[in-house]
Short mmCIF file of C-alpha atoms and ligand atoms in Angstrom, two decimals:
data_model
loop_
_atom_site.label_atom_id
_atom_site.label_comp_id
_atom_site.label_asym_id
_atom_site.label_seq_id
_atom_site.Cartn_x
_atom_site.Cartn_y
_atom_site.Cartn_z
CA MET A 1 122.89 107.63 103.33
CA SER A 2 120.01 107.28 101.78
CA ASN A 3 116.98 109.17 102.61
CA VAL A 4 114.25 106.16 102.53
CA THR A 5 113.60 104.31 105.34
CA ILE A 6 112.73 100.50 105.09
CA SER A 7 110.07 99.62 108.18
CA VAL A 8 108.29 95.78 109.12
CA ARG A 9 104.88 95.62 110.61
CA PHE A 10 103.95 92.12 111.87
CA ARG A 11 100.30 92.02 112.09
CA PRO A 12 98.91 89.93 114.78
CA LEU A 13 97.82 86.48 114.52
CA ASN A 14 94.30 86.38 113.31
CA SER A 15 91.42 84.30 114.38
CA SER A 16 91.50 81.80 111.60
CA GLU A 17 95.61 81.73 111.24
CA ARG A 18 95.71 81.20 115.68
CA ARG A 19 92.82 78.32 115.08
CA GLY A 20 95.46 76.26 111.50
CA TYR A 21 98.25 76.97 113.27
CA ASP A 22 98.24 76.59 117.16
CA ASP A 23 99.18 80.14 117.72
CA ALA A 24 103.08 79.48 115.63
CA ILE A 25 104.74 82.63 114.49
CA CYS A 26 107.14 82.49 111.88
CA PHE A 27 109.70 85.26 112.99
CA GLN A 28 111.49 85.17 116.23
CA ALA A 29 112.49 88.58 117.37
CA LEU A 30 116.42 89.50 118.45
CA ASP A 31 115.56 93.51 118.91
CA ALA A 32 114.13 96.19 117.53
CA LYS A 33 115.32 95.86 114.27
CA SER A 34 115.48 92.67 113.20
CA PHE A 35 114.70 88.76 113.51
CA TRP A 36 115.31 85.33 112.47
CA PHE A 37 111.85 84.56 109.73
CA THR A 38 111.22 80.47 109.17
CA ASP A 39 109.59 79.27 106.04
CA GLU A 40 109.27 75.78 106.10
CA LYS A 41 110.60 75.21 103.05
CA GLU A 42 114.18 76.99 103.43
CA ASP A 43 116.40 77.70 106.67
CA ASP A 44 115.68 80.05 108.92
CA VAL A 45 116.95 83.38 107.15
CA LEU A 46 117.93 86.63 109.59
CA PHE A 47 116.70 90.08 108.19
CA CYS A 48 117.75 94.08 109.55
CA PHE A 49 115.53 97.29 108.76
CA ASP A 50 115.34 100.52 110.22
CA LYS A 51 112.63 99.30 112.31
CA VAL A 52 110.22 96.69 113.07
CA PHE A 53 107.20 96.60 114.59
CA TYR A 54 106.21 93.88 115.95
CA PRO A 55 102.43 92.40 116.92
CA ASP A 56 101.99 94.17 120.32
CA CYS A 57 103.42 98.10 118.62
CA GLY A 58 100.25 100.47 118.03
CA GLN A 59 99.15 102.92 116.00
CA ALA A 60 101.22 106.41 117.80
CA ASP A 61 104.68 103.68 117.58
CA VAL A 62 104.06 103.91 113.55
CA TYR A 63 102.87 107.52 113.37
CA GLU A 64 106.28 108.35 115.37
CA PHE A 65 108.70 106.55 114.35
CA LEU A 66 107.69 106.94 110.11
CA ALA A 67 105.39 110.53 109.56
CA MET A 68 106.71 112.79 112.17
CA PRO A 69 109.85 113.80 110.98
CA ILE A 70 108.59 114.30 107.30
CA ILE A 71 106.19 116.43 109.16
CA GLY A 72 109.13 117.82 109.96
CA ASP A 73 110.67 117.94 106.74
CA ALA A 74 107.17 119.40 105.48
CA MET A 75 106.74 122.51 107.07
CA ASN A 76 110.34 122.81 105.86
CA GLY A 77 109.51 122.69 102.26
CA ILE A 78 111.24 118.82 101.54
CA ASN A 79 108.43 116.65 100.66
CA GLY A 80 107.43 112.90 101.62
CA THR A 81 106.18 109.90 101.15
CA ILE A 82 104.89 106.46 103.19
CA ILE A 83 104.06 103.81 101.92
CA THR A 84 102.77 100.75 103.24
CA TYR A 85 103.44 97.14 101.19
CA GLY A 86 102.55 94.07 101.68
CA GLN A 87 99.80 90.73 100.37
CA THR A 88 96.00 91.60 101.65
CA GLY A 89 95.25 91.33 104.52
CA ALA A 90 98.96 91.97 106.13
CA GLY A 91 97.88 95.46 107.50
CA LYS A 92 98.90 98.71 104.73
CA THR A 93 94.63 99.79 105.16
CA TYR A 94 94.79 99.28 109.12
CA SER A 95 97.75 100.69 109.37
CA MET A 96 97.52 103.76 106.72
CA GLU A 97 93.99 104.00 107.81
CA GLY A 98 93.02 102.57 111.00
CA PRO A 99 90.12 99.23 110.83
CA ASN A 100 87.07 102.49 110.54
CA ILE A 101 88.06 105.51 108.97
CA PHE A 102 85.34 107.09 110.38
CA ASP A 103 84.55 105.37 113.62
CA CYS A 104 87.52 104.35 115.21
CA ASP A 105 89.08 105.59 118.88
CA GLU A 106 91.77 108.08 119.86
CA HIS A 107 94.23 104.60 119.72
CA ASP A 108 93.40 103.47 116.94
CA LYS A 109 93.58 105.79 114.04
CA GLY A 110 95.93 105.34 111.29
CA LEU A 111 98.43 107.14 109.49
CA LEU A 112 96.15 109.25 107.23
CA GLN A 113 94.55 110.65 110.51
CA ARG A 114 97.40 111.64 112.55
CA VAL A 115 99.05 113.15 109.71
CA VAL A 116 95.95 115.25 109.62
CA ASP A 117 96.20 116.74 113.22
CA GLY A 118 100.06 116.74 113.26
CA LEU A 119 100.51 119.22 110.44
CA LEU A 120 97.78 120.90 111.68
CA GLU A 121 99.21 121.51 115.35
CA SER A 122 102.69 121.70 113.59
CA LEU A 123 100.91 125.07 111.79
CA LYS A 124 99.24 126.38 115.31
CA SER A 125 102.64 126.44 116.59
CA SER A 126 105.29 127.79 113.97
CA THR A 127 105.76 130.96 115.02
CA ASP A 128 107.35 132.46 112.21
CA MET A 129 104.29 131.81 109.97
CA ALA A 130 102.38 134.87 107.94
CA LYS A 131 99.79 133.21 106.65
CA CYS A 132 99.55 128.91 105.61
CA THR A 133 97.38 126.43 103.51
CA LEU A 134 96.44 122.99 103.97
CA LYS A 135 95.03 120.90 101.24
CA LEU A 136 94.23 117.41 100.40
CA SER A 137 93.59 115.25 97.03
CA MET A 138 93.30 111.70 97.05
CA VAL A 139 93.66 109.80 94.09
CA GLU A 140 93.22 105.91 93.31
CA ILE A 141 95.28 104.24 90.32
CA TYR A 142 93.20 101.84 88.98
CA MET A 143 93.73 99.26 86.06
CA ASP A 144 95.79 101.74 85.54
CA LYS A 145 93.51 104.82 85.18
CA ILE A 146 93.85 107.31 88.22
CA ARG A 147 90.99 108.46 89.57
CA ASP A 148 90.17 111.99 91.88
CA LEU A 149 88.39 110.02 94.37
CA PHE A 150 86.99 113.25 95.20
CA ASP A 151 84.97 113.20 92.08
CA LEU A 152 84.58 109.86 90.16
CA SER A 153 83.63 111.57 87.01
CA LYS A 154 87.72 112.42 86.97
CA ASP A 155 88.24 108.75 85.88
CA ASN A 156 91.63 109.43 83.57
CA LEU A 157 93.85 111.57 84.81
CA GLN A 158 97.24 112.59 84.26
CA ILE A 159 101.36 112.75 85.41
CA LYS A 160 102.56 116.23 84.84
CA GLN A 161 105.42 117.88 85.23
CA GLY A 162 105.89 120.66 86.56
CA LYS A 163 108.47 124.03 86.57
CA ASN A 164 110.48 122.15 88.94
CA GLN A 165 110.55 119.22 87.44
CA GLU A 166 108.14 117.95 89.71
CA MET A 167 104.97 114.71 88.99
CA TYR A 168 102.01 115.95 89.42
CA ILE A 169 98.62 114.91 88.68
CA SER A 170 97.06 117.13 87.05
CA GLY A 171 93.35 118.64 87.79
CA ALA A 172 93.03 116.58 90.99
CA THR A 173 90.35 118.34 92.89
CA GLU A 174 92.43 119.82 95.69
CA ILE A 175 90.19 120.77 99.43
CA SER A 176 91.47 123.13 101.74
CA ILE A 177 91.59 121.19 105.65
CA SER A 178 90.97 123.44 108.54
CA ASN A 179 90.36 121.46 110.61
CA ALA A 180 90.07 118.12 111.46
CA LEU A 181 86.29 117.37 111.65
CA GLU A 182 87.12 119.27 108.59
CA ALA A 183 90.01 117.03 107.26
CA MET A 184 87.46 113.50 107.75
CA ARG A 185 84.38 114.38 106.45
CA SER A 186 86.65 115.10 103.41
CA LEU A 187 88.26 111.64 103.67
CA SER A 188 84.25 110.02 102.99
CA GLY A 189 86.07 110.00 99.56
CA ILE A 190 87.78 106.96 99.94
CA ALA A 191 84.43 104.75 100.15
CA ASN A 192 84.80 105.18 97.08
CA ARG A 193 87.60 102.94 96.96
CA ALA A 194 87.81 100.33 94.49
CA VAL A 195 87.35 96.92 96.41
CA GLY A 196 86.65 93.41 95.30
CA GLU A 197 86.26 90.47 96.36
CA THR A 198 88.61 87.94 96.38
CA GLN A 199 89.53 84.35 98.85
CA MET A 200 92.52 85.92 100.27
CA ASN A 201 89.90 88.83 101.82
CA LEU A 202 86.45 89.56 101.61
CA ALA A 203 87.50 93.57 101.67
CA SER A 204 90.82 92.77 99.63
CA SER A 205 91.51 96.65 98.04
CA ARG A 206 92.45 96.29 94.63
CA SER A 207 93.45 99.83 93.58
CA HIS A 208 96.32 101.65 94.89
CA CYS A 209 95.33 104.39 97.13
CA LEU A 210 96.84 108.25 97.30
CA TYR A 211 96.64 110.56 99.66
CA ILE A 212 98.37 113.67 98.79
CA PHE A 213 99.31 116.37 100.94
CA LEU A 214 100.10 120.15 100.02
CA VAL A 215 101.34 122.17 103.23
CA GLN A 216 102.53 125.75 102.44
CA ARG A 217 103.65 128.03 105.49
CA GLU A 218 104.38 131.53 103.98
CA SER A 219 107.24 132.47 107.12
CA VAL A 220 107.17 136.16 108.90
CA THR A 221 111.40 136.28 109.02
CA ASP A 222 112.41 136.12 104.89
CA GLY A 223 108.86 136.44 103.51
CA ARG A 224 109.18 132.99 101.38
CA MET A 225 106.44 130.39 100.63
CA ARG A 226 107.80 127.31 101.02
CA THR A 227 105.83 123.61 100.22
CA GLY A 228 106.20 121.08 100.99
CA LYS A 229 103.82 117.75 100.40
CA ILE A 230 103.13 115.11 101.92
CA VAL A 231 102.27 111.73 99.81
CA LEU A 232 100.40 108.30 101.47
CA VAL A 233 99.76 105.83 99.28
CA ASP A 234 98.61 102.39 100.21
CA LEU A 235 99.88 99.94 97.59
CA ALA A 236 96.80 96.59 96.69
CA GLY A 237 97.58 93.44 97.28
CA SER A 238 101.29 92.12 96.21
CA GLU A 239 100.40 88.81 96.89
CA LYS A 240 100.48 86.11 93.63
CA VAL A 241 97.84 86.13 91.31
CA GLU A 242 96.87 82.64 90.72
CA LYS A 243 96.95 82.40 95.44
CA THR A 244 93.84 85.27 94.66
CA GLY A 245 91.70 83.03 92.92
CA ALA A 246 90.52 85.05 90.58
CA GLY A 247 89.34 84.82 86.84
CA GLY A 248 87.86 87.48 84.82
CA ARG A 249 87.56 91.24 85.55
CA ILE A 250 89.25 90.71 89.12
CA LEU A 251 92.12 88.27 86.77
CA ASP A 252 92.29 91.90 84.63
CA GLU A 253 92.94 94.33 87.92
CA ALA A 254 95.60 91.42 89.93
CA LYS A 255 96.99 91.42 86.92
CA LYS A 256 97.36 95.10 86.07
CA ILE A 257 98.53 95.66 90.00
CA ASN A 258 101.11 92.96 89.73
CA LYS A 259 102.53 95.15 86.75
CA SER A 260 103.10 98.03 88.56
CA LEU A 261 104.44 96.97 91.61
CA SER A 262 106.84 94.73 89.47
CA SER A 263 107.16 98.47 88.09
CA LEU A 264 108.27 98.63 91.24
CA GLY A 265 109.79 96.41 92.09
CA ASN A 266 112.28 97.07 88.83
CA VAL A 267 112.44 101.01 89.83
CA ILE A 268 114.15 99.94 93.26
CA ASN A 269 116.35 97.16 91.43
CA ALA A 270 117.55 100.34 88.73
CA LEU A 271 118.20 102.41 91.90
CA THR A 272 120.49 100.06 94.00
CA THR A 273 122.85 100.66 91.55
CA GLY A 274 122.99 104.45 92.28
CA LYS A 275 122.75 104.84 88.12
CA THR A 276 120.64 107.57 87.87
CA SER A 277 120.36 106.92 83.83
CA HIS A 278 118.50 104.48 82.65
CA ILE A 279 115.70 104.03 86.01
CA PRO A 280 112.66 103.00 84.47
CA TYR A 281 109.91 105.29 86.20
CA ARG A 282 107.86 105.66 82.88
CA ASP A 283 106.92 101.89 83.12
CA SER A 284 103.93 102.13 84.42
CA LYS A 285 101.72 105.37 86.27
CA LEU A 286 102.25 104.35 89.97
CA THR A 287 106.60 104.56 89.38
CA ARG A 288 105.54 108.29 87.31
CA ILE A 289 104.47 109.55 90.31
CA LEU A 290 106.50 107.53 92.68
CA ARG A 291 109.48 109.60 91.21
CA ASP A 292 110.13 112.01 93.18
CA ALA A 293 109.21 110.06 96.82
CA LEU A 294 112.12 107.39 94.95
CA GLY A 295 114.41 108.97 93.76
CA GLY A 296 114.38 112.79 94.55
CA ASN A 297 114.32 115.20 96.86
CA SER A 298 112.77 113.65 99.07
CA ARG A 299 111.98 111.09 102.37
CA THR A 300 110.75 108.57 101.67
CA ALA A 301 109.12 105.66 104.83
CA LEU A 302 108.37 102.10 103.12
CA LEU A 303 106.20 100.49 105.70
CA CYS A 304 106.29 96.20 105.04
CA CYS A 305 103.50 94.32 106.73
CA CYS A 306 103.28 91.43 106.87
CA SER A 307 100.87 88.02 108.75
CA PRO A 308 103.03 86.69 111.37
CA SER A 309 101.65 83.13 110.23
CA PRO A 310 103.60 80.38 108.88
CA SER A 311 100.13 79.43 106.75
CA ASN A 312 101.31 83.05 104.89
CA ALA A 313 105.16 82.69 105.35
CA SER A 314 106.05 82.20 101.43
CA GLU A 315 104.20 86.24 100.89
CA SER A 316 106.41 87.92 103.68
CA LEU A 317 109.63 86.33 102.51
CA SER A 318 108.67 87.41 99.32
CA THR A 319 107.47 90.71 101.38
CA LEU A 320 110.59 91.45 103.38
CA ARG A 321 112.52 90.60 100.18
CA PHE A 322 111.13 93.53 98.54
CA GLY A 323 112.01 95.47 101.98
CA THR A 324 114.88 94.49 101.81
CA ARG A 325 116.58 95.09 97.70
CA ALA A 326 114.73 98.73 99.25
CA LYS A 327 116.81 98.79 102.08
CA LEU A 328 120.19 99.06 99.19
CA ILE A 329 118.70 102.62 97.07
CA LYS A 330 121.71 104.92 97.30
CA THR A 331 119.82 107.99 96.83
CA PRO A 332 122.04 111.01 98.15
CA LEU A 333 120.89 112.78 102.35
CA ILE A 334 119.37 116.14 100.50
CA ALA A 335 119.54 119.19 101.95
CA ILE A 336 117.87 120.94 104.72
CA ALA A 337 116.08 123.17 101.87
CA SER A 338 117.15 126.67 103.42
P1 ADP B 1 95.27 94.77 103.81
O1 ADP B 1 94.80 96.99 103.84
O2 ADP B 1 96.50 94.61 104.46
O3 ADP B 1 94.59 94.35 102.79
P2 ADP B 1 93.80 95.47 106.45
O4 ADP B 1 94.70 96.41 107.23
O5 ADP B 1 92.30 95.19 105.82
O6 ADP B 1 94.89 94.51 105.13
O7 ADP B 1 93.65 94.53 107.90
C1 ADP B 1 93.24 92.75 107.55
C2 ADP B 1 92.57 92.98 108.91
O8 ADP B 1 93.88 92.53 110.40
C3 ADP B 1 91.95 94.20 108.71
O9 ADP B 1 90.65 93.00 109.82
C4 ADP B 1 91.94 94.23 110.06
O10 ADP B 1 91.74 95.39 111.35
C5 ADP B 1 93.60 93.82 110.61
N1 ADP B 1 94.13 93.77 111.51
C6 ADP B 1 95.72 94.77 110.33
N2 ADP B 1 96.37 94.97 111.25
C7 ADP B 1 96.41 95.08 112.39
C8 ADP B 1 97.00 95.52 113.90
N3 ADP B 1 98.80 96.10 113.84
N4 ADP B 1 96.20 95.44 114.57
C9 ADP B 1 95.36 94.91 114.75
N5 ADP B 1 94.43 94.50 113.92
C10 ADP B 1 95.09 94.58 112.47
#
C-alpha cells in the first residue's frame, strides 16, 4: 500500500472554451475513480485514480477527500503534503485558495482556508491537550531561489536537514495563528507572490508556492509533544515552454519551472521502482523540500488539475500521465506515531 493519493480535478469549461468548441469536453465519466479521455491525436485512453472530481464537484468535496485525513494525522504528529499540479489555468490556485483568497464566500473557500479552519477546530476540540501552537510560513520558489513571502528581504533561503533527518527551510518567518481572522491577515503574504503575464493566462503563477503549517500539541496523558507539519504546494504551470509565447525573462522563468517540474517527474519515476537509493532529490530545490513528502514519513495527496476542453487535451493528457506515474510510487504505509 502507498501513502500517496492521486486525484484528478476537471474544472468547468470557461467562456472561451465554450465559444471555441461548442461545449465539447475531452472526457467521459465512468464513475468516481475512472473516465475515458479523448484526444483527437490518439485513441481514447482509460484513466483510473483514487478519486476524480468532475466539474460539478465543490471545494468542500476536495477538502474532505484530500485534506481531512491529513489534518487528523498532523494532530498525531504525522506530516502531510498536498500538491496541485497542472497547466496554467487548470484550477490549481482555485483549488488551493478559492477564486479570491481575501474575499470569497464559504462555499468557494479553497484548501488553504479550510485547512486553517480544520486545524483550529481540531485543536479546539482536542480533549487530550495541555498546550498547543499553530504556526504558518509561506515561501515561494522563484527562479530556483526560495523567497519568504512574509519578509521579501529574505530572498535566498536555504534548505537544511534537521536532527531527525527532516528537511526544513532555514530562517523562514513563522507566524503564530490562534484564530481564523489572524490567519487571513497572515495570508496577505500571497499578494507578494510572483505572477507574470503569458498568452495562456493573464495572471499565471510563475513560481511554486508553499504554505507550511506546523502544529504542536502536548498531550495531557503522556506529556509528550507531538509535532505535525502540513505543506500545501501550489506548483507553477506545467505547460510546455513554447506554448506560453514567452521570451526574455519569462522564457528564463519558464525554463526554470520546466526544469524543477521535470526533476519532480524524475524523482517520481525513481520512486516507482521501489528502490530507495539513487533518488535524485538534490536536482532541484522543489524536490529537496518535497523529499519527506514523497519518500518519507508523510502522507501525500497530489491533485492533478485539468481543463475539460478538447482545446487543452494534449496538456491535460500530459498532466494525467504525470499522475499515473505518481500512482506507482512505492512507499510503505507509515505507522501512526504513538
Ligand atoms: P491555475 O492556478 O492552474 O493557473 P486558476 O486556479 O487560476 O488556474 O484557474 C483559472 C480560472 O478558472 C480562474 O478564473 C478560476 O477562478 C477558474 N476556475 C478554476 N477551477 C475552477 C472550478 N473548479 N470552478 C470554478 N472556477 C474555476
